[in-house]
Coordinates of C-alpha atoms and ligand atoms in Angstrom, one line a residue:
M2 CA -4.5 -72.8 16.5
D3 CA -2.8 -73.6 19.8
F4 CA 0.2 -72.3 20.5
K5 CA 0.8 -74.0 23.8
Q6 CA 0.9 -77.5 22.0
Y7 CA 2.6 -75.7 19.5
I8 CA 5.3 -74.2 21.2
A9 CA 5.1 -77.5 23.9
A10 CA 6.0 -80.0 21.5
R11 CA 9.1 -78.1 19.9
V12 CA 10.5 -77.6 23.5
R13 CA 13.8 -79.6 24.2
A14 CA 12.6 -80.9 27.3
D15 CA 12.6 -84.9 28.8
L16 CA 9.7 -83.9 29.8
P17 CA 6.0 -84.6 28.2
Q18 CA 3.9 -82.1 26.2
E19 CA 1.7 -81.6 28.2
E20 CA 3.3 -80.8 31.3
I21 CA 4.9 -78.3 29.3
A22 CA 2.0 -76.4 27.6
S23 CA 0.6 -76.9 30.7
L24 CA 3.0 -74.4 32.5
L25 CA 2.8 -71.9 29.3
A26 CA 1.3 -69.0 30.3
L27 CA 0.5 -65.4 28.8
P28 CA 3.3 -62.9 30.2
P29 CA 1.3 -59.3 31.3
D30 CA 4.0 -56.9 30.0
T31 CA 3.8 -57.9 26.2
A32 CA 7.2 -56.7 25.3
M33 CA 8.5 -59.3 27.3
G34 CA 7.3 -61.8 25.0
D35 CA 3.7 -62.9 23.8
F36 CA 3.6 -66.9 26.1
A37 CA 6.6 -67.2 28.9
L38 CA 7.5 -70.8 30.5
P39 CA 8.6 -71.0 33.4
C40 CA 11.1 -73.1 34.5
F41 CA 11.1 -73.0 38.6
K42 CA 9.0 -75.9 38.4
L43 CA 11.0 -77.8 36.3
A44 CA 14.4 -77.7 38.5
K45 CA 12.9 -79.9 40.2
T46 CA 13.2 -82.7 38.0
L47 CA 16.2 -81.5 35.6
R48 CA 18.1 -81.4 38.7
K49 CA 19.5 -77.8 37.8
A50 CA 18.8 -73.8 38.0
P51 CA 16.0 -72.9 36.4
A52 CA 18.1 -70.0 34.9
L53 CA 19.9 -72.4 33.9
I54 CA 17.3 -74.3 32.8
A55 CA 15.5 -71.5 30.2
Q56 CA 19.3 -70.1 29.0
E57 CA 19.5 -73.7 27.6
L58 CA 15.6 -74.6 26.5
A59 CA 15.7 -71.2 24.5
A60 CA 19.4 -71.7 23.0
S61 CA 17.7 -75.4 21.4
Y62 CA 14.5 -74.2 20.5
P63 CA 13.5 -74.4 16.7
T64 CA 12.6 -70.6 15.5
D65 CA 11.2 -71.1 12.2
E66 CA 7.8 -69.0 11.1
I67 CA 5.5 -69.0 13.7
V68 CA 7.8 -68.9 16.5
V69 CA 10.5 -66.3 15.9
E70 CA 11.8 -65.7 19.1
A71 CA 12.6 -67.6 22.2
S72 CA 14.8 -66.1 24.3
A73 CA 15.5 -66.5 28.7
V74 CA 14.8 -63.9 31.4
N75 CA 15.3 -65.2 35.1
G76 CA 14.4 -68.1 35.0
Y77 CA 11.7 -68.0 32.1
V78 CA 12.2 -68.6 27.8
N79 CA 9.5 -66.4 26.4
F80 CA 8.8 -66.5 23.2
R81 CA 7.3 -64.3 20.7
I82 CA 4.9 -65.5 18.1
D83 CA 5.2 -63.9 14.5
R84 CA 1.7 -61.6 15.2
A85 CA 0.5 -61.6 11.3
F86 CA 0.5 -65.4 11.7
W87 CA -1.5 -64.9 14.9
A88 CA -3.8 -62.7 13.2
E89 CA -4.2 -64.9 10.5
R90 CA -5.6 -67.7 12.1
T91 CA -7.4 -66.6 15.1
L92 CA -9.4 -65.1 11.8
A93 CA -9.5 -67.1 9.6
C94 CA -10.5 -69.2 12.4
I95 CA -12.7 -66.5 14.1
F96 CA -14.7 -66.7 10.0
A97 CA -15.1 -70.0 9.5
E98 CA -16.9 -70.8 12.6
R99 CA -19.4 -67.5 13.1
E100 CA -21.8 -68.8 15.4
R101 CA -20.1 -71.7 16.4
Y102 CA -16.3 -70.4 16.8
G103 CA -15.8 -71.6 19.8
S104 CA -17.5 -74.3 20.3
S105 CA -16.0 -78.3 20.2
D106 CA -17.0 -81.6 20.4
E107 CA -15.1 -82.3 23.6
G108 CA -18.5 -83.4 24.9
Q109 CA -19.6 -86.4 22.6
G110 CA -21.2 -89.5 24.0
R111 CA -21.7 -87.7 27.2
T112 CA -25.0 -87.2 29.1
V113 CA -25.0 -84.5 32.1
C114 CA -28.2 -83.9 33.7
I115 CA -28.5 -80.6 35.4
D116 CA -31.3 -79.6 38.1
Y117 CA -31.5 -76.1 38.5
S118 CA -34.0 -73.1 39.3
S119 CA -36.3 -76.4 40.3
V120 CA -39.3 -74.1 42.0
N121 CA -41.9 -74.7 44.7
I122 CA -45.2 -74.6 43.2
A123 CA -47.7 -71.2 45.2
K124 CA -44.2 -70.5 46.2
P125 CA -43.3 -67.0 45.7
F126 CA -40.5 -66.9 42.5
H127 CA -38.1 -63.9 44.2
I128 CA -34.9 -62.8 43.9
G129 CA -33.8 -65.5 45.8
H130 CA -33.6 -67.8 42.8
L131 CA -31.7 -65.7 40.3
S132 CA -29.2 -67.7 40.5
T133 CA -29.8 -71.2 40.8
T134 CA -31.7 -70.0 37.1
V135 CA -29.3 -68.8 35.3
L136 CA -25.9 -70.2 36.4
G137 CA -27.7 -73.6 35.6
S138 CA -29.1 -72.7 31.5
A139 CA -25.6 -71.3 31.2
L140 CA -24.3 -74.2 32.2
Y141 CA -26.7 -76.1 30.3
K142 CA -26.0 -74.3 27.1
L143 CA -21.9 -74.4 28.0
H144 CA -23.1 -77.9 28.0
Q145 CA -24.6 -77.1 24.6
F146 CA -21.5 -75.3 22.6
L147 CA -19.3 -78.3 23.7
G148 CA -20.6 -81.5 22.2
Y149 CA -22.0 -82.5 25.1
R150 CA -26.6 -83.9 25.8
P151 CA -27.3 -81.5 28.2
V152 CA -30.3 -82.3 30.1
G153 CA -32.6 -79.5 31.7
I154 CA -34.4 -80.2 35.5
N155 CA -36.9 -78.8 36.9
H156 CA -37.3 -81.1 39.8
L157 CA -40.7 -79.4 41.2
G158 CA -40.3 -78.3 44.7
D159 CA -44.4 -80.1 44.2
Y160 CA -45.1 -82.5 47.4
G161 CA -45.1 -81.9 51.2
T162 CA -47.3 -80.6 53.9
Q163 CA -47.6 -76.5 52.5
F164 CA -49.6 -78.2 49.9
G165 CA -52.2 -78.9 52.6
K166 CA -51.6 -75.7 54.1
L167 CA -52.6 -74.2 50.9
I168 CA -56.0 -76.1 49.9
S169 CA -56.8 -74.7 54.1
A170 CA -56.2 -71.3 53.4
Y171 CA -57.9 -71.3 49.7
K172 CA -60.8 -73.2 51.0
R173 CA -60.7 -70.7 54.1
W174 CA -60.5 -67.2 52.6
G175 CA -59.8 -68.1 48.5
N176 CA -61.9 -66.9 45.7
R177 CA -61.3 -68.8 42.7
E178 CA -61.7 -65.6 40.8
E179 CA -59.3 -64.2 42.3
I180 CA -56.3 -66.8 42.7
E181 CA -56.8 -67.4 38.9
K182 CA -56.2 -63.3 37.8
G183 CA -53.2 -62.7 40.7
G184 CA -52.3 -65.9 40.1
L185 CA -48.7 -67.2 42.1
R186 CA -48.8 -63.9 44.1
A187 CA -52.1 -64.7 45.0
L188 CA -51.4 -68.6 46.6
N189 CA -49.1 -66.9 48.2
A190 CA -50.7 -64.3 50.2
L191 CA -53.0 -67.4 51.2
Y192 CA -49.8 -69.2 52.0
V193 CA -49.0 -65.6 54.3
R194 CA -52.7 -65.9 56.1
F195 CA -52.2 -69.4 56.6
H196 CA -49.7 -68.7 58.7
E197 CA -50.9 -66.0 60.3
E198 CA -54.1 -67.3 61.3
A199 CA -52.3 -70.6 62.6
E200 CA -50.4 -68.2 64.9
K201 CA -53.9 -67.5 66.3
D202 CA -56.1 -70.7 66.3
P203 CA -53.3 -73.6 66.5
S204 CA -56.0 -76.8 64.6
L205 CA -55.8 -75.2 61.6
E206 CA -52.5 -77.1 61.1
D207 CA -54.3 -80.3 61.5
E208 CA -57.1 -79.2 58.7
A209 CA -54.2 -78.7 57.0
R210 CA -52.0 -81.8 57.3
A211 CA -55.3 -83.8 56.8
F212 CA -55.8 -82.4 53.3
F213 CA -52.2 -82.9 53.1
K214 CA -53.0 -86.6 53.6
K215 CA -56.3 -86.0 51.3
I216 CA -53.5 -85.4 48.2
E217 CA -51.7 -89.0 49.6
D218 CA -55.5 -90.3 49.3
R219 CA -56.1 -89.7 45.6
D220 CA -59.0 -87.8 47.1
E221 CA -60.4 -85.9 43.7
E222 CA -61.0 -82.2 45.2
S223 CA -58.1 -81.8 46.7
V224 CA -56.2 -83.1 43.7
A225 CA -57.4 -80.8 41.4
L226 CA -57.1 -78.5 43.7
F227 CA -52.8 -79.2 43.8
H228 CA -52.8 -79.6 40.2
W229 CA -54.4 -76.1 40.3
F230 CA -51.9 -74.5 42.0
K231 CA -49.5 -76.6 39.9
D232 CA -50.7 -75.5 36.5
L233 CA -50.8 -71.5 37.9
T234 CA -47.4 -71.7 38.7
L235 CA -46.0 -73.4 36.2
Q236 CA -48.0 -70.1 33.7
D237 CA -46.3 -66.9 35.8
V238 CA -42.9 -68.4 36.0
G239 CA -43.5 -69.4 32.5
R240 CA -43.2 -66.3 32.0
I241 CA -40.2 -65.4 33.2
Y242 CA -37.9 -68.6 31.9
E243 CA -38.8 -67.0 29.1
M244 CA -38.2 -63.4 29.2
L245 CA -35.0 -65.3 30.7
D246 CA -34.2 -67.8 28.1
V247 CA -34.4 -70.4 30.3
H248 CA -35.7 -74.0 28.5
F249 CA -36.1 -77.8 30.5
D250 CA -36.2 -81.0 29.0
S251 CA -37.5 -82.4 32.3
W252 CA -40.7 -80.9 34.6
A253 CA -40.0 -84.3 36.5
G254 CA -40.6 -82.9 40.5
E255 CA -40.5 -83.8 44.0
S256 CA -44.1 -85.6 43.4
F257 CA -42.7 -87.8 40.6
Y258 CA -40.8 -89.8 42.6
I259 CA -42.8 -90.6 45.6
D260 CA -44.3 -94.1 43.2
K261 CA -40.7 -95.3 43.5
I262 CA -39.2 -94.5 46.9
G263 CA -40.1 -98.4 48.0
P264 CA -38.2 -99.8 45.8
V265 CA -34.9 -97.4 47.5
V266 CA -35.7 -98.0 50.8
D267 CA -36.0 -101.6 50.1
E268 CA -32.4 -101.4 48.5
L269 CA -31.3 -99.6 51.8
R270 CA -32.6 -101.9 54.2
E271 CA -31.4 -104.9 52.8
K272 CA -28.0 -103.3 52.0
G273 CA -28.4 -102.9 56.2
L274 CA -27.9 -99.3 56.3
L275 CA -31.1 -98.2 57.6
V276 CA -31.5 -97.8 61.6
E277 CA -34.5 -96.9 63.9
S278 CA -34.2 -93.6 65.2
E279 CA -36.7 -92.5 67.9
G280 CA -39.3 -94.3 66.0
A281 CA -37.6 -93.0 62.2
Q282 CA -35.2 -94.3 60.0
V283 CA -32.0 -92.9 59.3
V284 CA -29.0 -93.8 57.7
D285 CA -26.2 -93.5 60.5
L286 CA -23.1 -91.3 58.5
E287 CA -21.8 -90.0 62.1
A288 CA -18.5 -91.6 61.1
Y289 CA -18.2 -89.4 58.0
G290 CA -19.2 -86.2 60.9
M291 CA -23.0 -86.0 59.7
P292 CA -25.4 -86.0 61.3
P293 CA -27.7 -88.5 60.1
C294 CA -29.8 -89.2 57.0
I295 CA -33.0 -88.9 57.3
I296 CA -35.3 -91.5 54.8
L297 CA -38.9 -92.0 57.4
R298 CA -40.4 -90.0 59.1
S299 CA -42.0 -92.1 62.5
D300 CA -46.0 -92.2 60.0
G301 CA -43.4 -93.5 57.4
A302 CA -43.7 -90.3 55.3
S303 CA -41.0 -89.5 53.6
L304 CA -38.6 -86.6 53.0
Y305 CA -37.0 -84.1 50.8
H306 CA -33.5 -87.2 51.1
T307 CA -35.5 -89.2 50.6
R308 CA -37.0 -87.6 47.1
D309 CA -33.7 -87.3 45.7
L310 CA -32.8 -90.2 46.6
A311 CA -34.7 -91.7 44.3
A312 CA -34.4 -88.9 41.9
A313 CA -30.6 -89.9 41.4
V314 CA -31.1 -93.2 40.9
Y315 CA -34.1 -93.0 38.0
R316 CA -31.8 -90.5 36.6
K317 CA -28.7 -92.8 36.7
E318 CA -31.5 -95.3 34.9
T319 CA -32.9 -93.1 32.6
Y320 CA -30.6 -90.8 31.1
D321 CA -27.8 -93.0 32.0
F322 CA -25.4 -89.2 33.1
Y323 CA -22.0 -89.2 32.8
K324 CA -22.1 -85.9 35.2
C325 CA -26.3 -84.9 37.1
L326 CA -25.0 -81.4 38.5
Y327 CA -27.6 -79.8 41.3
V328 CA -28.2 -75.9 41.3
V329 CA -29.0 -75.0 44.2
A330 CA -27.6 -72.7 47.1
Y331 CA -24.8 -73.0 49.5
Q332 CA -27.4 -73.5 52.5
Q333 CA -28.1 -76.4 50.8
N334 CA -24.1 -78.2 51.4
L335 CA -25.2 -80.2 53.8
H336 CA -28.1 -81.4 52.2
F337 CA -25.9 -82.8 48.6
R338 CA -23.3 -84.2 50.7
Q339 CA -25.5 -86.4 52.9
L340 CA -27.3 -86.9 49.8
F341 CA -23.8 -88.6 48.1
K342 CA -22.4 -90.1 50.5
V343 CA -25.1 -92.4 51.0
L344 CA -25.3 -93.2 47.5
E345 CA -21.6 -94.3 48.0
L346 CA -22.8 -96.5 50.8
M347 CA -25.3 -97.7 48.7
G348 CA -22.4 -98.9 46.5
K349 CA -23.7 -96.8 43.5
D350 CA -19.5 -96.4 42.1
W351 CA -21.7 -93.4 40.0
A352 CA -22.0 -91.3 43.5
K353 CA -19.1 -89.9 42.1
D354 CA -20.2 -88.2 39.3
L355 CA -22.6 -86.3 41.5
I356 CA -21.5 -82.4 42.0
H357 CA -23.1 -79.3 43.8
V358 CA -22.6 -76.2 42.0
A359 CA -23.4 -74.7 45.2
Y360 CA -23.8 -70.5 44.4
G361 CA -23.0 -68.0 46.9
M362 CA -26.6 -65.4 48.2
V363 CA -28.4 -62.8 46.3
S364 CA -29.6 -59.1 48.3
L365 CA -30.7 -56.4 47.0
E366 CA -29.1 -53.1 47.9
D367 CA -32.4 -52.0 50.4
G368 CA -32.3 -55.1 53.0
S369 CA -33.3 -59.1 52.9
M370 CA -37.0 -60.7 52.4
S371 CA -38.4 -63.2 54.1
T372 CA -40.9 -66.0 52.6
R373 CA -43.4 -67.0 55.8
K374 CA -43.5 -62.9 56.6
G375 CA -44.5 -61.7 53.1
K376 CA -41.7 -59.5 52.1
V377 CA -40.5 -61.1 48.9
V378 CA -38.8 -59.3 46.1
Y379 CA -41.0 -61.3 43.0
L380 CA -38.3 -61.4 40.2
E381 CA -40.4 -60.7 37.7
D382 CA -40.7 -57.7 39.1
V383 CA -36.3 -56.8 39.6
I384 CA -37.2 -58.1 35.8
D385 CA -39.5 -55.6 35.4
K386 CA -37.7 -52.7 37.2
C387 CA -35.1 -53.1 34.7
V388 CA -36.6 -53.2 31.8
E389 CA -38.2 -49.3 32.2
K390 CA -34.6 -48.3 33.4
A391 CA -32.8 -49.9 30.8
L392 CA -35.7 -47.9 28.4
A393 CA -35.1 -45.0 30.7
V394 CA -31.7 -44.7 30.0
I395 CA -31.6 -45.3 25.7
A396 CA -34.0 -43.0 25.6
E397 CA -32.1 -40.3 26.6
K398 CA -28.8 -40.9 25.4
N399 CA -31.0 -42.7 21.5
P400 CA -34.1 -40.7 21.2
A401 CA -33.9 -41.4 17.2
L402 CA -33.9 -44.8 17.9
E403 CA -36.6 -47.5 16.1
N404 CA -37.7 -50.3 18.2
K405 CA -36.8 -48.7 22.0
Q406 CA -38.8 -51.2 23.8
E407 CA -38.0 -54.6 22.2
I408 CA -34.2 -53.4 22.5
A409 CA -34.4 -52.5 26.3
K410 CA -35.8 -55.9 27.4
T411 CA -33.3 -56.4 25.8
V412 CA -31.2 -54.7 27.4
G413 CA -33.0 -55.1 30.7
V414 CA -33.0 -58.7 31.1
G415 CA -29.7 -59.0 30.3
A416 CA -28.2 -56.3 33.0
V417 CA -30.0 -59.2 35.8
I418 CA -28.8 -61.9 33.7
F419 CA -25.1 -60.9 33.6
G420 CA -25.4 -59.8 37.4
A421 CA -25.7 -62.4 38.9
L422 CA -23.1 -64.2 36.5
Y423 CA -20.1 -61.7 36.5
N424 CA -18.9 -62.9 39.3
N425 CA -17.5 -66.1 40.9
K426 CA -20.5 -67.9 41.8
I427 CA -19.9 -69.1 45.4
K428 CA -19.7 -65.2 46.6
D429 CA -22.7 -63.5 47.9
I430 CA -23.7 -60.5 46.2
T431 CA -26.2 -57.4 46.1
F432 CA -28.2 -56.6 43.2
S433 CA -28.3 -52.7 42.0
Y434 CA -30.2 -51.2 39.8
D435 CA -27.6 -48.5 39.2
K436 CA -24.5 -51.0 39.4
V437 CA -25.8 -53.5 36.7
L438 CA -27.4 -51.2 33.5
N439 CA -24.1 -48.6 34.2
F440 CA -23.0 -48.3 30.5
E441 CA -19.5 -47.9 31.3
G442 CA -18.8 -50.4 33.9
E443 CA -18.8 -54.4 34.0
T444 CA -21.8 -54.6 32.3
S445 CA -23.6 -57.0 29.9
C446 CA -25.2 -52.9 28.5
Y447 CA -21.3 -51.7 27.8
V448 CA -21.0 -55.3 26.0
Q449 CA -24.1 -55.1 24.2
Y450 CA -23.1 -50.9 23.2
T451 CA -19.6 -52.7 22.4
C452 CA -21.4 -54.5 19.6
A453 CA -23.6 -51.9 18.5
R454 CA -20.5 -50.2 17.6
A455 CA -19.3 -52.2 16.1
N456 CA -22.3 -52.9 14.0
S457 CA -21.5 -49.2 13.2
V458 CA -18.6 -49.3 12.1
L459 CA -18.5 -52.2 9.7
Q460 CA -22.5 -51.3 7.9
K461 CA -19.7 -48.3 7.7
G462 CA -16.8 -49.8 6.5
G463 CA -18.9 -52.7 4.5
R464 CA -17.8 -56.1 5.2
A465 CA -14.2 -57.7 4.7
R466 CA -12.4 -60.3 5.2
A467 CA -9.1 -59.9 5.5
T468 CA -7.3 -61.7 7.8
K469 CA -3.8 -60.9 6.2
A470 CA -1.9 -57.5 8.6
E471 CA 1.5 -57.0 7.2
A472 CA 2.4 -55.2 9.7
I473 CA 0.2 -55.8 13.3
C474 CA -0.1 -52.3 16.8
P475 CA 0.1 -53.4 19.8
Q476 CA -3.9 -52.1 20.0
E477 CA -4.9 -54.5 16.6
F478 CA -2.3 -57.5 19.0
E479 CA -4.4 -56.6 22.0
V480 CA -7.9 -57.5 20.4
I481 CA -6.8 -60.6 18.2
K482 CA -5.2 -62.3 21.6
Q483 CA -8.3 -61.8 23.7
L484 CA -10.2 -63.2 20.7
A485 CA -7.5 -66.0 20.1
E486 CA -8.4 -66.7 24.1
F487 CA -12.0 -68.1 23.4
P488 CA -12.3 -71.3 23.2
A489 CA -10.2 -71.7 26.1
T490 CA -12.1 -69.8 28.6
V491 CA -15.1 -71.3 27.3
H492 CA -13.5 -74.5 28.2
D493 CA -11.9 -73.3 31.3
A494 CA -16.1 -72.2 32.4
L495 CA -17.5 -75.7 32.1
E496 CA -14.3 -77.3 33.3
K497 CA -15.5 -74.8 37.2
Y498 CA -18.4 -74.4 36.3
E499 CA -18.3 -71.2 36.4
P500 CA -19.6 -69.2 33.5
C501 CA -18.6 -66.0 34.7
F502 CA -15.1 -66.7 33.3
V503 CA -17.8 -66.1 30.1
A504 CA -18.5 -62.7 31.4
R505 CA -15.6 -61.3 32.6
Y506 CA -14.0 -62.5 29.1
A507 CA -17.1 -59.9 27.4
V508 CA -15.9 -57.3 29.4
D509 CA -12.3 -57.8 28.4
L510 CA -12.8 -58.3 25.3
A511 CA -15.4 -55.3 24.4
Q512 CA -12.5 -53.6 26.8
K513 CA -9.8 -54.1 24.2
Y514 CA -12.0 -53.1 21.8
N515 CA -12.6 -49.9 22.7
K516 CA -9.3 -49.3 23.2
F517 CA -8.3 -50.2 19.6
Y518 CA -11.2 -47.7 18.9
F519 CA -10.4 -45.5 19.9
D520 CA -6.5 -45.4 19.5
C521 CA -6.6 -46.6 15.6
S522 CA -8.6 -45.4 12.3
I523 CA -10.6 -48.0 10.7
L524 CA -12.8 -46.3 8.6
N525 CA -9.8 -43.9 7.2
A526 CA -6.8 -45.8 7.2
E527 CA -5.4 -47.2 4.2
E528 CA -6.7 -49.7 2.7
K529 CA -4.8 -52.7 3.0
T530 CA -4.9 -52.2 7.0
R531 CA -8.4 -50.6 6.8
Q532 CA -9.8 -53.5 5.2
F533 CA -8.5 -55.8 8.7
R534 CA -9.5 -53.7 11.2
L535 CA -12.5 -53.9 9.2
A536 CA -12.4 -58.2 9.4
L537 CA -11.3 -57.1 13.0
T538 CA -14.5 -55.9 14.0
E539 CA -16.1 -59.0 13.0
A540 CA -14.8 -60.8 14.2
T541 CA -15.0 -59.1 18.0
L542 CA -18.7 -59.0 16.8
I543 CA -18.8 -62.9 16.0
T544 CA -17.0 -63.2 19.3
L545 CA -19.1 -61.5 21.3
K546 CA -22.0 -62.7 20.7
N547 CA -21.1 -65.6 21.3
A548 CA -20.5 -65.2 24.9
L549 CA -23.5 -63.4 25.5
G550 CA -25.5 -65.9 23.7
L551 CA -24.0 -68.6 26.4
L552 CA -25.2 -67.1 28.8
G553 CA -28.7 -66.0 27.5
I554 CA -28.6 -63.0 26.5
G555 CA -28.9 -61.2 22.9
V556 CA -27.4 -58.6 21.2
P557 CA -29.7 -55.6 19.8
E558 CA -28.2 -54.7 16.7
K559 CA -28.6 -50.7 17.8
M560 CA -28.9 -49.4 21.4
Ligands
LIG613 N1 -36.9 -76.1 45.5 C1 -35.3 -76.5 46.6 C2 -36.0 -75.9 47.1 O1 -36.3 -74.1 46.5 C3 -34.3 -76.9 45.7 C4 -34.5 -78.4 45.4 C5 -33.4 -78.3 44.5 N2 -33.0 -80.4 43.5 C6 -33.0 -81.0 44.3 N3 -33.1 -82.5 43.3 N4 -32.8 -81.5 45.7 O2 -34.5 -75.0 47.8

């Protein structure tokens, strides 16, 4: 039940219902009312003082058994909803929809491509990849929940001269068994060694270039090595994706587009967009305040931009997307502005549907890292450490708990994901183990712990579906209102590409439930109240599970 729409439909003002609905807000203090309509913005259209408008709208509002009061205070109309009615509607809806509560079909018939994680072959999967991976995955789940058809794309970095370097290093210092055993880390060690040695002996760079050329010319041995490196990388990252519950529908990486570049370059040329600059073919973007977008190097080789151009065209043709999202760090802002502009200049009207979902950097408390010198923080190590720490906390808090290892995994992995998703995505964040595993903080373990508490209440009290209550106390009402906000929260999170709205929502709901839990007696309450409070507990559990689920975080039964 959407109370905002309900109220807006009945307000007797000469204004569209949508406008009024969008102005309705939840006042910070419930003593004032449940919804408030500020009349300041209306003053211009209606040519009257806000206080007068508020008085007239309040006086003419037809109260009923749902909206029981409308009163004017200082330019606001405050509405009061019948709390029992509100509770009943909300709980009935949650019990009817359960794991679908909060979902909708608003995206019906729309395909959304989401390019995220997009790892680089033979390069470490480090803490810097955390945000794109978990943000992209949450956006994937959000779209699915709201009826869209998401297409998850891992735009693998599997093309470029670095593979020539890797082959050269492998042939010089590598050993099959060691690499097989060491996976991504062993490959990266080779890469690092190459750079060290090349500083002393620059001719290695030529050798690397020659090997890369061999890959391009489909030389059997070089291509086989490249595929082997790729398989090893995918095995390693696959393990992490599994832990994080992250999935992809397409693994078409940069190399996939090599044979699709020709037609795009031809089109650019036909449309008169290509100009020569120092031997390279570029699209001049000076008129738009940007450096030129390089399409072909002087030796005819393609670039990161070129492959992205071909990829965008391919995605439009293949999926006919409604939107195509690129979940990539803000360091690549210029790259995407250039890319989108070139497509627009090519006359692709769908260029407006391409969206760069930019996010900030993650660093660890103890300093930064550099890929080249091999000083990196592997994401897998961060996850393992979090699981280990979670296990220690759980063992201390609840030594008798069964399945500690399994639960610690859910808690530890959740902490890593939630830590990356709790803030607005554009903010740089410093990852702290203590912070993400603080059971009393704004964390997933706090939410998970609240779920375990709710589970235990339900186990002792039995499930109840008494959605009706005669009187509702303020603590109960706060929970009800928060529960009712979930669908709108999910919608806003998708609209703004901010999974953090859902993360914050979960913490708010858990806090409100805990306040209710400590202030009000559930199991020892008089029978009717007890039934209602049990229902409120179950509704909270369902909603918290849905919220965490959208972020890719599980909920253990006990903790
Ligand atoms: N592999 C790239 C990197 O690590 C990210 C690719 C993002 N996706 C894209 N279509 N450009 O920087």
